[in-house]
Amino acid sequence: MGEALRHFPLENGLTDNSRDVIDLTAVLRVGNAEPSSVGGSTWNSRLAVDKAQAHVSHSAYPELEIKVGDKLRAVERPGEPWFEVLSINDRMQGRLIVELGEA
C-alpha cells in the first residue's frame, strides 16, 4: 500500500552524485487528516497545505540514504508535485517518517 515516489539526493541544493536516485513506494500524507474550525469542530473536507509526511519501509529500501534538503517527487499525482525533506525520524521500528515541505 502506498504510492510511487522518486528520491532525488541533493547536497547544498545540487545533485549529490555519491547517492543514487531511487524509485520507491511509500505512504504519502499531505495536509491535515482532520482539520478543525475555530470552534474546535472538524470540517468534512480536507485542506491541502504545504506540509506532508512520507512513511517509508526501511527494510524494503535499505540502500536509501535520505537527508535533510533532499527532494521527493510524487510521480503518480497530478502535476507530479515536489517536496523537500525537512526532517527524518528513523526511531520507528522498521520505517522512516520523513517530514516534507512544499518544494
Tab-separated table of C-alpha atoms in Angstrom:
chain	number	residue	atom	x	y	z
A	1	MET	CA	0.000	0.000	0.000
A	2	GLY	CA	1.388	3.396	-0.955
A	3	GLU	CA	2.293	5.416	-3.991
A	4	ALA	CA	5.292	5.857	-6.239
A	5	LEU	CA	7.834	8.456	-5.178
A	6	ARG	CA	11.210	9.335	-6.652
A	7	HIS	CA	14.012	10.358	-4.289
A	8	PHE	CA	16.469	12.973	-5.568
A	9	PRO	CA	19.578	13.245	-3.355
A	10	LEU	CA	20.970	16.772	-3.047
A	11	GLU	CA	23.958	18.357	-1.324
A	12	ASN	CA	23.745	22.125	-0.791
A	13	GLY	CA	20.983	22.311	-3.407
A	14	LEU	CA	22.993	20.475	-6.089
A	15	THR	CA	22.789	16.867	-7.274
A	16	ASP	CA	24.661	14.550	-4.890
A	17	ASN	CA	26.343	12.050	-7.229
A	18	SER	CA	27.511	9.901	-4.297
A	19	ARG	CA	23.898	8.710	-3.781
A	20	ASP	CA	21.581	7.192	-6.390
A	21	VAL	CA	18.163	8.460	-7.457
A	22	ILE	CA	15.763	5.809	-6.104
A	23	ASP	CA	12.188	4.993	-7.068
A	24	LEU	CA	10.221	3.790	-4.062
A	25	THR	CA	6.724	3.142	-2.811
A	26	ALA	CA	5.648	4.904	0.370
A	27	VAL	CA	2.572	6.204	2.127
A	28	LEU	CA	2.382	9.947	1.417
A	29	ARG	CA	0.108	12.053	3.604
A	30	VAL	CA	-0.431	15.646	2.526
A	31	GLY	CA	-2.206	18.181	4.744
A	32	ASN	CA	-4.078	17.555	7.981
A	33	ALA	CA	-6.236	14.436	8.188
A	34	GLU	CA	-8.753	16.195	10.436
A	35	PRO	CA	-8.588	19.958	10.075
A	36	SER	CA	-10.553	21.812	12.700
A	37	SER	CA	-12.526	25.029	12.628
A	38	VAL	CA	-12.053	27.944	15.008
A	39	GLY	CA	-14.715	26.490	17.313
A	40	GLY	CA	-12.908	23.154	17.541
A	41	SER	CA	-15.308	21.103	15.412
A	42	THR	CA	-13.949	19.260	12.381
A	43	TRP	CA	-14.771	20.127	8.803
A	44	ASN	CA	-15.784	17.428	6.352
A	45	SER	CA	-13.326	18.442	3.640
A	46	ARG	CA	-9.562	18.032	3.701
A	47	LEU	CA	-7.425	21.109	3.337
A	48	ALA	CA	-4.320	20.995	1.179
A	49	VAL	CA	-1.365	22.588	2.924
A	50	ASP	CA	2.323	22.722	2.155
A	51	LYS	CA	3.276	20.114	4.806
A	52	ALA	CA	3.390	16.371	4.227
A	53	GLN	CA	4.798	13.113	5.599
A	54	ALA	CA	6.194	10.100	3.783
A	55	HIS	CA	6.237	6.768	5.617
A	56	VAL	CA	8.959	4.592	4.079
A	57	SER	CA	9.656	0.945	4.885
A	58	HIS	CA	13.306	0.874	5.913
A	59	SER	CA	13.542	-2.871	5.302
A	60	ALA	CA	12.219	-2.501	1.726
A	61	TYR	CA	14.831	0.163	0.880
A	62	PRO	CA	17.951	-0.490	2.984
A	63	GLU	CA	20.067	1.354	0.389
A	64	LEU	CA	18.039	4.569	0.819
A	65	GLU	CA	20.177	7.378	2.260
A	66	ILE	CA	17.741	10.226	2.706
A	67	LYS	CA	18.982	13.528	4.138
A	68	VAL	CA	17.526	16.907	5.042
A	69	GLY	CA	17.432	19.033	1.878
A	70	ASP	CA	16.802	16.111	-0.476
A	71	LYS	CA	13.692	16.173	-2.655
A	72	LEU	CA	10.906	13.677	-3.252
A	73	ARG	CA	8.581	13.753	-6.258
A	74	ALA	CA	5.097	12.227	-6.143
A	75	VAL	CA	5.152	10.765	-9.659
A	76	GLU	CA	1.600	9.347	-9.590
A	77	ARG	CA	-0.120	12.571	-8.504
A	78	PRO	CA	-1.414	15.140	-10.986
A	79	GLY	CA	1.360	17.606	-11.784
A	80	GLU	CA	3.933	15.332	-10.089
A	81	PRO	CA	4.470	17.686	-7.110
A	82	TRP	CA	7.873	18.126	-5.466
A	83	PHE	CA	8.546	18.022	-1.730
A	84	GLU	CA	11.657	18.971	0.218
A	85	VAL	CA	12.874	16.819	3.113
A	86	LEU	CA	12.658	18.899	6.311
A	87	SER	CA	13.430	16.182	8.882
A	88	ILE	CA	13.709	12.416	9.230
A	89	ASN	CA	12.580	10.251	12.145
A	90	ASP	CA	14.359	6.880	11.999
A	91	ARG	CA	13.376	5.811	15.519
A	92	MET	CA	10.253	3.930	14.451
A	93	GLN	CA	10.640	0.171	14.185
A	94	GLY	CA	11.029	-0.738	10.507
A	95	ARG	CA	10.138	2.598	8.936
A	96	LEU	CA	11.305	6.117	8.326
A	97	ILE	CA	8.954	9.035	8.844
A	98	VAL	CA	10.038	11.835	6.551
A	99	GLU	CA	8.640	15.320	7.222
A	100	LEU	CA	8.225	17.208	3.970
A	101	GLY	CA	7.578	20.766	2.886
A	102	GLU	CA	6.497	22.192	-0.430
A	103	ALA	CA	9.457	22.484	-2.808
